[in-house]
Short mmCIF file of C-alpha atoms in Angstrom, two decimals:
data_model
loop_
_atom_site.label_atom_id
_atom_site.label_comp_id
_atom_site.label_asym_id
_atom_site.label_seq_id
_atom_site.Cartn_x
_atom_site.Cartn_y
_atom_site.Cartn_z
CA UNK A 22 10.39 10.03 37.03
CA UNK A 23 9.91 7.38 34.10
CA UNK A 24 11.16 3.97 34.86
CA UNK A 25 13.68 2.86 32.77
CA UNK A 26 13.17 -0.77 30.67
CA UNK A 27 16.26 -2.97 29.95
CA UNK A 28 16.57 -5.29 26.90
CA UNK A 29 18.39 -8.25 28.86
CA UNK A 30 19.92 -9.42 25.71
CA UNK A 31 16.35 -9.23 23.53
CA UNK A 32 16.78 -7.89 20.18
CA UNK A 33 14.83 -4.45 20.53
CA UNK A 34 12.82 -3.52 17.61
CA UNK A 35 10.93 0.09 17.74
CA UNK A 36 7.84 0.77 15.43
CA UNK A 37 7.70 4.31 14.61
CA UNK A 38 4.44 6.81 14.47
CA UNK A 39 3.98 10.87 15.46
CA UNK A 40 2.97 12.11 18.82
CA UNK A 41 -0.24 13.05 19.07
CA UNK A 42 -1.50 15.86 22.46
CA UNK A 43 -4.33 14.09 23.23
CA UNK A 44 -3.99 10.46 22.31
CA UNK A 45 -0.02 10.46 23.42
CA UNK A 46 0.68 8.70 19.79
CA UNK A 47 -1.00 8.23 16.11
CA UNK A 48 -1.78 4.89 14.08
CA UNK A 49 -3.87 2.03 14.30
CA UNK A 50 -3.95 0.44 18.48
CA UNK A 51 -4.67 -2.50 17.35
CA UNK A 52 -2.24 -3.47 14.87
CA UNK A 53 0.87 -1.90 17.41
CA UNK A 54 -0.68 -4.34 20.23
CA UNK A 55 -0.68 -7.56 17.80
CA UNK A 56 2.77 -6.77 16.77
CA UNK A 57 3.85 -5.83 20.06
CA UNK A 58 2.49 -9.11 21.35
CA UNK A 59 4.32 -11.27 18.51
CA UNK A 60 7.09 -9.33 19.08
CA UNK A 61 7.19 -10.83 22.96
CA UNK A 62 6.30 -14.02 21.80
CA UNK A 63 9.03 -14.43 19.55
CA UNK A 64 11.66 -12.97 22.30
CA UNK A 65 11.85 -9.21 21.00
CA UNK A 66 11.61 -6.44 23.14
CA UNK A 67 9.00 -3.88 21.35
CA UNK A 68 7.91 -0.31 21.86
CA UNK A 69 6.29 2.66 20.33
CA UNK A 70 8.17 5.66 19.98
CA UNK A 71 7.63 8.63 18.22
CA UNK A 72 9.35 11.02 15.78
CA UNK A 73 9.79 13.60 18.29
CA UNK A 74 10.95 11.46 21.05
CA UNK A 75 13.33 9.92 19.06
CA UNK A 76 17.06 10.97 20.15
CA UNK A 77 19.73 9.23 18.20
CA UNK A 78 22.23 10.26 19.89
CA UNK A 79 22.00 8.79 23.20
CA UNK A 80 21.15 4.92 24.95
CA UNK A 81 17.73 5.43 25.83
CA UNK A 82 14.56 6.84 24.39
CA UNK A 83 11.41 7.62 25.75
CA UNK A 84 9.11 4.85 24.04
CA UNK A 85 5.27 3.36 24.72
CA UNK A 86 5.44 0.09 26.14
CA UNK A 87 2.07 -2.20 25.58
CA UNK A 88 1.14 -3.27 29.75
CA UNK A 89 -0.77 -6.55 30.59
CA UNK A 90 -4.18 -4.33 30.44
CA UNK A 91 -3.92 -3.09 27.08
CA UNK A 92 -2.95 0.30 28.48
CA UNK A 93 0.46 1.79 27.60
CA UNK A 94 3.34 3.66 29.61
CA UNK A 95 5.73 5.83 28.91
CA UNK A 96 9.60 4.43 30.09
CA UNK A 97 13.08 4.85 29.34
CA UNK A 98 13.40 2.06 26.35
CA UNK A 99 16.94 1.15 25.06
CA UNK A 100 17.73 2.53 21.58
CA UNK A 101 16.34 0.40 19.04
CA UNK A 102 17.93 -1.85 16.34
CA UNK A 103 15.54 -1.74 14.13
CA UNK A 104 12.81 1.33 12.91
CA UNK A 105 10.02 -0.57 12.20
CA UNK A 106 7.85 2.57 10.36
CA UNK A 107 4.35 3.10 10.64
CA UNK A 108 4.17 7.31 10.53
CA UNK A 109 0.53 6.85 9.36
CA UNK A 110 0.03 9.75 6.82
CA UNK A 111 1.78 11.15 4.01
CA UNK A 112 1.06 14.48 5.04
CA UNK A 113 3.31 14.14 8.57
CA UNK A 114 5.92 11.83 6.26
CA UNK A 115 6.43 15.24 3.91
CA UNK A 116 6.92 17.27 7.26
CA UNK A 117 10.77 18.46 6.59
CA UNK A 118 11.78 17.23 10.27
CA UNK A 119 10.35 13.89 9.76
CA UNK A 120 12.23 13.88 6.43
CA UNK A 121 15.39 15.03 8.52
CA UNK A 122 14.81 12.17 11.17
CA UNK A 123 14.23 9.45 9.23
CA UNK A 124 17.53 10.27 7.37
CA UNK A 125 19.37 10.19 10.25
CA UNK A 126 18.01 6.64 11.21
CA UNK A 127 19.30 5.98 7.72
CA UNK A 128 22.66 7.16 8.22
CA UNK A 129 22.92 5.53 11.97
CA UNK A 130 25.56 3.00 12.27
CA UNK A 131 23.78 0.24 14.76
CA UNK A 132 20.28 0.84 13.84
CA UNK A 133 17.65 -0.40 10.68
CA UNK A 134 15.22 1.51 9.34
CA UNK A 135 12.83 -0.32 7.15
CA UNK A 136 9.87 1.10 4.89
CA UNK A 137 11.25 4.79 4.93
CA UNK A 138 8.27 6.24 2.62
CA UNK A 139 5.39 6.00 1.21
CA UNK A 140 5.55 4.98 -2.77
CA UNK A 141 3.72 7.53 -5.47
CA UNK A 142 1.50 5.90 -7.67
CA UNK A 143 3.33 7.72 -10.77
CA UNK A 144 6.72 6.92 -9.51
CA UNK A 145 5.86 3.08 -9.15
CA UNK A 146 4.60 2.57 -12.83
CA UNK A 147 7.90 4.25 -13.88
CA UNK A 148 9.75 1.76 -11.62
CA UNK A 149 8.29 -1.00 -13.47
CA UNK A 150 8.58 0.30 -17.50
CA UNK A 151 12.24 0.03 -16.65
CA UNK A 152 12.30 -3.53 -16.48
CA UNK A 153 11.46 -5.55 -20.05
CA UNK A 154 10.37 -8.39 -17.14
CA UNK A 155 7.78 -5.79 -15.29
CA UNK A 156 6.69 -4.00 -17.61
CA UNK A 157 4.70 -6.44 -19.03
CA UNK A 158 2.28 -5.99 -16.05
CA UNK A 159 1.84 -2.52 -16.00
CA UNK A 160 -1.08 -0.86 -17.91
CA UNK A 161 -0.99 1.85 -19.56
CA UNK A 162 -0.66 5.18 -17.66
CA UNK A 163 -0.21 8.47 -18.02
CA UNK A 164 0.23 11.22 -15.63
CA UNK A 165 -3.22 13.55 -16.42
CA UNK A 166 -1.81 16.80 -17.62
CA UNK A 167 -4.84 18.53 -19.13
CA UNK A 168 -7.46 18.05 -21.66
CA UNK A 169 -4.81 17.09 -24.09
CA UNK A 170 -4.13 13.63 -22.48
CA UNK A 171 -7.51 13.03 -22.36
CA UNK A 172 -8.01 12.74 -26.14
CA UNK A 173 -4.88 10.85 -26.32
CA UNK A 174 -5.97 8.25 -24.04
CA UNK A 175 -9.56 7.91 -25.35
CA UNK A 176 -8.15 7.24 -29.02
CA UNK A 177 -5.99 4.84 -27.40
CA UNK A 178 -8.64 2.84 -25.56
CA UNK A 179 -12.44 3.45 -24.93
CA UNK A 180 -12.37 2.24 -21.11
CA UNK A 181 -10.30 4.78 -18.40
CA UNK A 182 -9.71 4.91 -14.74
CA UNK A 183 -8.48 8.35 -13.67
CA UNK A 184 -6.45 8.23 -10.21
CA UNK A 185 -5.18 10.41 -7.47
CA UNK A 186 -1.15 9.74 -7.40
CA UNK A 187 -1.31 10.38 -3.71
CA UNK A 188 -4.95 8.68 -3.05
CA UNK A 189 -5.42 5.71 -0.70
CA UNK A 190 -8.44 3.62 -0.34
CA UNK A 191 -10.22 4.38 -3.49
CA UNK A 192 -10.63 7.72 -2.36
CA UNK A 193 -11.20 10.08 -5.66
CA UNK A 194 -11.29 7.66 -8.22
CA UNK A 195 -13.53 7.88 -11.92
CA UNK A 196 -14.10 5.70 -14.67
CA UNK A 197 -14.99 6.69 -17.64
CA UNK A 198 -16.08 4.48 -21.12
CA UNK A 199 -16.42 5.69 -24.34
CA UNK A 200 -19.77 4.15 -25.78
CA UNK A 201 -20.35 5.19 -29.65
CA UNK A 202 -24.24 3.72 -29.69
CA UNK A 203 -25.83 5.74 -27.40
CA UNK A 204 -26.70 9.41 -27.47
CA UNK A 205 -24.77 10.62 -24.96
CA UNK A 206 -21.68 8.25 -25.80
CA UNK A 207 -19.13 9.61 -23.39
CA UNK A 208 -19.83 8.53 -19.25
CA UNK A 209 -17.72 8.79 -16.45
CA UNK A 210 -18.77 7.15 -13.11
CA UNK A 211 -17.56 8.91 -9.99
CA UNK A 212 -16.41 7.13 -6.78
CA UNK A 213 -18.27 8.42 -3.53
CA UNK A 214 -17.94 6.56 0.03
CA UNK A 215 -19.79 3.26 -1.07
CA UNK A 216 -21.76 4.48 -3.96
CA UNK A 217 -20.80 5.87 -7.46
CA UNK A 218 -22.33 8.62 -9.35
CA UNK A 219 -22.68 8.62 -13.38
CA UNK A 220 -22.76 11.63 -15.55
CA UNK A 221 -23.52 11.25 -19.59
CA UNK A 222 -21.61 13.65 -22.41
CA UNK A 223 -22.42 14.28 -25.66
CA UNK A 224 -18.69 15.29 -26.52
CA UNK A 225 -15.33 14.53 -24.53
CA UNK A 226 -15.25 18.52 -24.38
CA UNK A 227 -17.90 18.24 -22.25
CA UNK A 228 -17.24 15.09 -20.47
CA UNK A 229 -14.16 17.29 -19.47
CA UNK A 230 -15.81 20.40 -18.08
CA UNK A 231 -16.63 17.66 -15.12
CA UNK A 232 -13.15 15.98 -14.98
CA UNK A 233 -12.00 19.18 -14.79
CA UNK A 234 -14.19 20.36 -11.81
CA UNK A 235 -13.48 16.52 -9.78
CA UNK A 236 -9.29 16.74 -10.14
CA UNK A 237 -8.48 20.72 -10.31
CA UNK A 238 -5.36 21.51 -8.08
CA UNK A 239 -4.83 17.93 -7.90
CA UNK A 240 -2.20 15.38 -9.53
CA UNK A 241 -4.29 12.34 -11.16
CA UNK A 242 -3.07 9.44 -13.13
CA UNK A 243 -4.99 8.64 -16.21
CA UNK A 244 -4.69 4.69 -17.05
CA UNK A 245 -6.22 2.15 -19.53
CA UNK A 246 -9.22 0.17 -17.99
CA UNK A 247 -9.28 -3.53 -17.50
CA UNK A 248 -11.89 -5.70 -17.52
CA UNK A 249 -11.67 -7.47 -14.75
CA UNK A 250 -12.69 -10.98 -14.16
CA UNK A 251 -16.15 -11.05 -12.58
CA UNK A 252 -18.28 -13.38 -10.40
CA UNK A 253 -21.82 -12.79 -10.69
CA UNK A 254 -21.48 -10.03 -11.95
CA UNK A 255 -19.02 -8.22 -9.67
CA UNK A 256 -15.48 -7.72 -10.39
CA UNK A 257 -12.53 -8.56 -8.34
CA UNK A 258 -8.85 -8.48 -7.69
CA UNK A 259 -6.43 -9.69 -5.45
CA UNK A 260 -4.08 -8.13 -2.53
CA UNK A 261 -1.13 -9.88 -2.21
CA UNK A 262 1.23 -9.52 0.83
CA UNK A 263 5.14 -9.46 -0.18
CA UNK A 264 8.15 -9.02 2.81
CA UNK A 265 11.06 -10.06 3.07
CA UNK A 266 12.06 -13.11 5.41
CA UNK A 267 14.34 -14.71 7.74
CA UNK A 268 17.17 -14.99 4.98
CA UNK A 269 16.54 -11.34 3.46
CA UNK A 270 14.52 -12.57 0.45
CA UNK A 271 10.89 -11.14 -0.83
CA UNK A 272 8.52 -13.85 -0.44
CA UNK A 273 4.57 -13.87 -0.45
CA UNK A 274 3.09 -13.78 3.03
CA UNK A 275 -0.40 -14.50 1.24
CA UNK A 276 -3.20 -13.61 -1.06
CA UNK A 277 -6.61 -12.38 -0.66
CA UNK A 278 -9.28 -11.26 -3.12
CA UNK A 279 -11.19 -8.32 -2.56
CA UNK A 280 -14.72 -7.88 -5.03
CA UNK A 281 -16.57 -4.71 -5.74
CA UNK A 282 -19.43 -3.32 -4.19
CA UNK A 283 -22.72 -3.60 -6.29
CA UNK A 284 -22.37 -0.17 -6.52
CA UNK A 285 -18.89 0.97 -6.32
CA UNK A 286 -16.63 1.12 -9.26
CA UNK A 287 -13.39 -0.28 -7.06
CA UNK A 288 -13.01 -3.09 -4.72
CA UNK A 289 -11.58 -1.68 -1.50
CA UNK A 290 -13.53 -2.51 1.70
CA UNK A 291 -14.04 0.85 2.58
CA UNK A 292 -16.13 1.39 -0.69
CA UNK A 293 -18.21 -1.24 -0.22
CA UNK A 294 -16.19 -3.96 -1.27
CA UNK A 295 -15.74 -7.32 0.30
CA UNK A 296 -12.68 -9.98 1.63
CA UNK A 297 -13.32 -12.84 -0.63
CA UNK A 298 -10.99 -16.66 -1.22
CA UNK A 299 -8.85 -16.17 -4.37
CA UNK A 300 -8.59 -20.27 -4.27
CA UNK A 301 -12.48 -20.41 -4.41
CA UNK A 302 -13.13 -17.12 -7.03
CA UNK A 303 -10.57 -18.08 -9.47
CA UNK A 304 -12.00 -21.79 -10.26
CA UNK A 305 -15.15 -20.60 -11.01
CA UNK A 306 -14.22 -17.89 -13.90
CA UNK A 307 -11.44 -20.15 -14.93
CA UNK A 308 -11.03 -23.37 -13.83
CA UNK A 309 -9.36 -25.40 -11.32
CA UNK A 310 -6.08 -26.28 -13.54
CA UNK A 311 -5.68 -22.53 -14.69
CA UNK A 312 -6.59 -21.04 -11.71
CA UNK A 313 -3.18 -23.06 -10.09
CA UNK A 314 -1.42 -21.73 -12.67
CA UNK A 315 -2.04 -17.93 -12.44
CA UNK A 316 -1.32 -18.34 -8.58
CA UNK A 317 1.90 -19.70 -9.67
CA UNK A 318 1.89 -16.40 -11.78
CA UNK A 319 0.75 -13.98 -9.08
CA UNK A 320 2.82 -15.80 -6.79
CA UNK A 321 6.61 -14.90 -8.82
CA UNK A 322 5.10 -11.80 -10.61
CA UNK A 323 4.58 -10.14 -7.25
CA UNK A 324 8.23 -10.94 -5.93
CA UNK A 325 9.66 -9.81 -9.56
CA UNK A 326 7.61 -6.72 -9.13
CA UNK A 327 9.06 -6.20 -5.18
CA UNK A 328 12.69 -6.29 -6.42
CA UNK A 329 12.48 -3.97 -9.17
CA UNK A 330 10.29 -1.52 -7.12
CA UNK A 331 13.11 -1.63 -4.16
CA UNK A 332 15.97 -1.36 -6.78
CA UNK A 333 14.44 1.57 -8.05
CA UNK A 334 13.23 3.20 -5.12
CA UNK A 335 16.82 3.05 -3.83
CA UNK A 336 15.91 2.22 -0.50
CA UNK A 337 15.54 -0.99 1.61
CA UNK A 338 12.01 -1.86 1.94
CA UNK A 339 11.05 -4.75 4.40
CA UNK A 340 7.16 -5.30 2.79
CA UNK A 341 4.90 -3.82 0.38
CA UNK A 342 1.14 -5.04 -0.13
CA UNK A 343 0.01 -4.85 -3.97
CA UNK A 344 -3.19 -4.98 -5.89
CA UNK A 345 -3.03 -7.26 -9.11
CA UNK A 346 -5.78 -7.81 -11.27
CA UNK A 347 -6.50 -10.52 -13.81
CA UNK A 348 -8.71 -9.77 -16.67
CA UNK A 349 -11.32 -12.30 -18.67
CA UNK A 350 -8.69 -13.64 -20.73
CA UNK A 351 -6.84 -14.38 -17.35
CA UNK A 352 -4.04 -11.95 -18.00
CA UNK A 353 -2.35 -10.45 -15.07
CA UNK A 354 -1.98 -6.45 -14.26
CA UNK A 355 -0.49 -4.52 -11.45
CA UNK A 356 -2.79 -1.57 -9.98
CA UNK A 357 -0.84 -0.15 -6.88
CA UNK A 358 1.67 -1.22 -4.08
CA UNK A 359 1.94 -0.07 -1.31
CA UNK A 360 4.93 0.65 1.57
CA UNK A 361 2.70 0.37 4.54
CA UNK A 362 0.32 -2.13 4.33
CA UNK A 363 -2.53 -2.36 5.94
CA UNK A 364 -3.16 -5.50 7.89
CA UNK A 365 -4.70 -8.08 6.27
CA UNK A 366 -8.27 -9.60 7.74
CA UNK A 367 -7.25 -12.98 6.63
CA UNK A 368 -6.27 -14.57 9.87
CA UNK A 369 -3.63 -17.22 8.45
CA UNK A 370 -1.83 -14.20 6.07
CA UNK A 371 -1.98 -11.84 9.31
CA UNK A 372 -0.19 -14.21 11.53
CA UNK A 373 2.67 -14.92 9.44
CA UNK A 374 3.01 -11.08 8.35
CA UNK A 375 3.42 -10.52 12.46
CA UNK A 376 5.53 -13.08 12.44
CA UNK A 377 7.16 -11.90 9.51
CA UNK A 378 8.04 -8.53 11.22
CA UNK A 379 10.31 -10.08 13.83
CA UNK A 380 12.23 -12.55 11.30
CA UNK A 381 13.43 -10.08 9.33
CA UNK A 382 14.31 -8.22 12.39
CA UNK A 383 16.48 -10.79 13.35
CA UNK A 384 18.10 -11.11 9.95
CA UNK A 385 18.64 -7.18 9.81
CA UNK A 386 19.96 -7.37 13.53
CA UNK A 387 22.11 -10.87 12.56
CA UNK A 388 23.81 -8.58 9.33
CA UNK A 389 25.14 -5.68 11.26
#
């Protein structure tokens, strides 16, 4: 028999993963204790539940709850009032009876779902070339539809990145640079775990034959290259941290800098790049005056950017992390955003995103 929890007049917010047969649940332990535990803190009473435990259509659920040892129990947990989603891969988000579910939590009368799915890195740039104000941020990108848009883009500009739409992580990413001095003008650099291997062409024909062989029977972007701003001689970008707050407004949680691994050709962690100050990068390629003022810039570019990509997306969104990079000249270009972010390692952004969570909550909770 599973004990049954009551919310005694707590709000009751529910974050929401899939089961899993040997580990009860999926997602990151960690990150459901820390909200879990801000959650308490701030008077909310939290659980996991699960797509497939989730009834709608009664007054209890069976949900996780978080106990004193870190260990977690299965109990009767009142129906939540808001979905807080963290259904960890796109592959179980595409399943058509998560689809179904997370409709109906749409369509529920008394209950918020926020972040319903994950964003596609084609549909996103589209988002933003329909606004004269966002556009200006966006690079240009194609989707990669053969050989043809190859050619097109290397007339267009000498320096490419080629991306998976679906890709997170810097998973399956290439670069490739057009050089006319050398012998072997045409290179593209391949992304591996924290390492990157380069192959030389004499001829973009060739160059193809392995572009070919990297993306076949998958959908890539192809996208102008920036040169990014560099500190000794490693490039960098920033991750900025946008949700929405007490009053139902975007606002920037925080912003971190991530810089490339000596050998990788992107900056995420997981490829060998590292957490790094934006206040103490920026200063040194550009000085402390202008550095202020392309914060500023990041700063209302990144809430411009949330907007239009909610408007768009036609859905209410709660938080969205985003990569922006600035260039030598100090110009500023988006990369990616994305609907589940992954927590941040700087301590100050990570507490206020927790505490973030729960005041947005209470505004959803305070509107119905």
């Amino acid at each position: 028999m599973i004990s049954r929890v009551e919310s005694d007049g707590r709000p009751v917010v529910a974050i929401l993963t899939m089961h899993d047969t040997q580990t009860m649940f999926r997602g990151n332990r960690q990150n459901f204790q820390e909200i879990i535990k801000t959650g308490k803190d701030m008077g909310f009473l939290v659980y996991v539940v699960t797509v497939r435990d989730l009834k709608l259509d009664t007054d209890a659920v069976k949900g996780y709850m978080l106990l004193s040892d870190h260990s977690w129990e299965q109990r009767l947990c009142p129906l939540p009032q808001v979905i807080y989603n963290r259904i960890p891969y796109r592959e179980d988000e595409a399943l058509p009876w998560v689809r179904r579910k997370i409709k109906e939590c749409q369509s529920h009368p008394h209950i918020d779902l926020y972040n319903p799915h994950f964003f596609n890195k084609w549909r996103l740039f589209a988002w933003l070339n329909k606004s004269r104000l966002t556009k200006q941020w966006t690079p240009l990108t194609k989707r990669l539809k053969g050989y043809p848009t190859l050619c097109e883009m290397m007339k267009r500009k000498p320096y490419l990145y080629l991306k998976p739409e679906d890709g997170k992580a810097g998973q399956g990413i290439m670069r490739i640079r057009y050089q006319k001095n050398k012998s072997l003008p045409y290179r593209i650099q391949i992304q591996n775990n924290k390492n990157s291997t380069t192959y030389k062409a004499a001829s973009l024909e060739r160059l193809w034959n392995r572009v070919y062989q990297e993306t076949k029977g998958s959908s890539y972007l192809i996208q102008q290259g920036i040169e990014l701003a560099q500190v000794h001689g490693r490039s960098f970008d920033l991750r900025i941290l946008v949700q929405k707050n007490d009053s139902g407004f975007w606002a920037v949680t925080g912003i971190g800098a991530r810089m490339a691994g000596a050998k990788s050709i992107t900056t995420h962690v997981p490829r060998g790049g590292t957490i790094e100050d934006p206040e103490k990068l920026l200063p040194v390629v550009f000085g402390p005056e202008r550095s202020d003022a392309i914060l500023s810039e990041v700063r209302k570019a990144a809430v411009h950017m949330a907007r239009q990509i909610e408007k768009c997306s036609g859905q209410i969104h709660g938080e969205m992390s985003m990569d922006l990079g600035i260039d030598n000249e100090g110009v500023l270009w988006f990369f990616e955003a994305n609907s589940r972010p992954m927590k941040f390692d700087e301590p100050a952004i990570r507490k206020k995103s927790l505490e973030r969570i729960f005041q947005y909550s209470d505004y959803l909770i305070k509107q119905k």
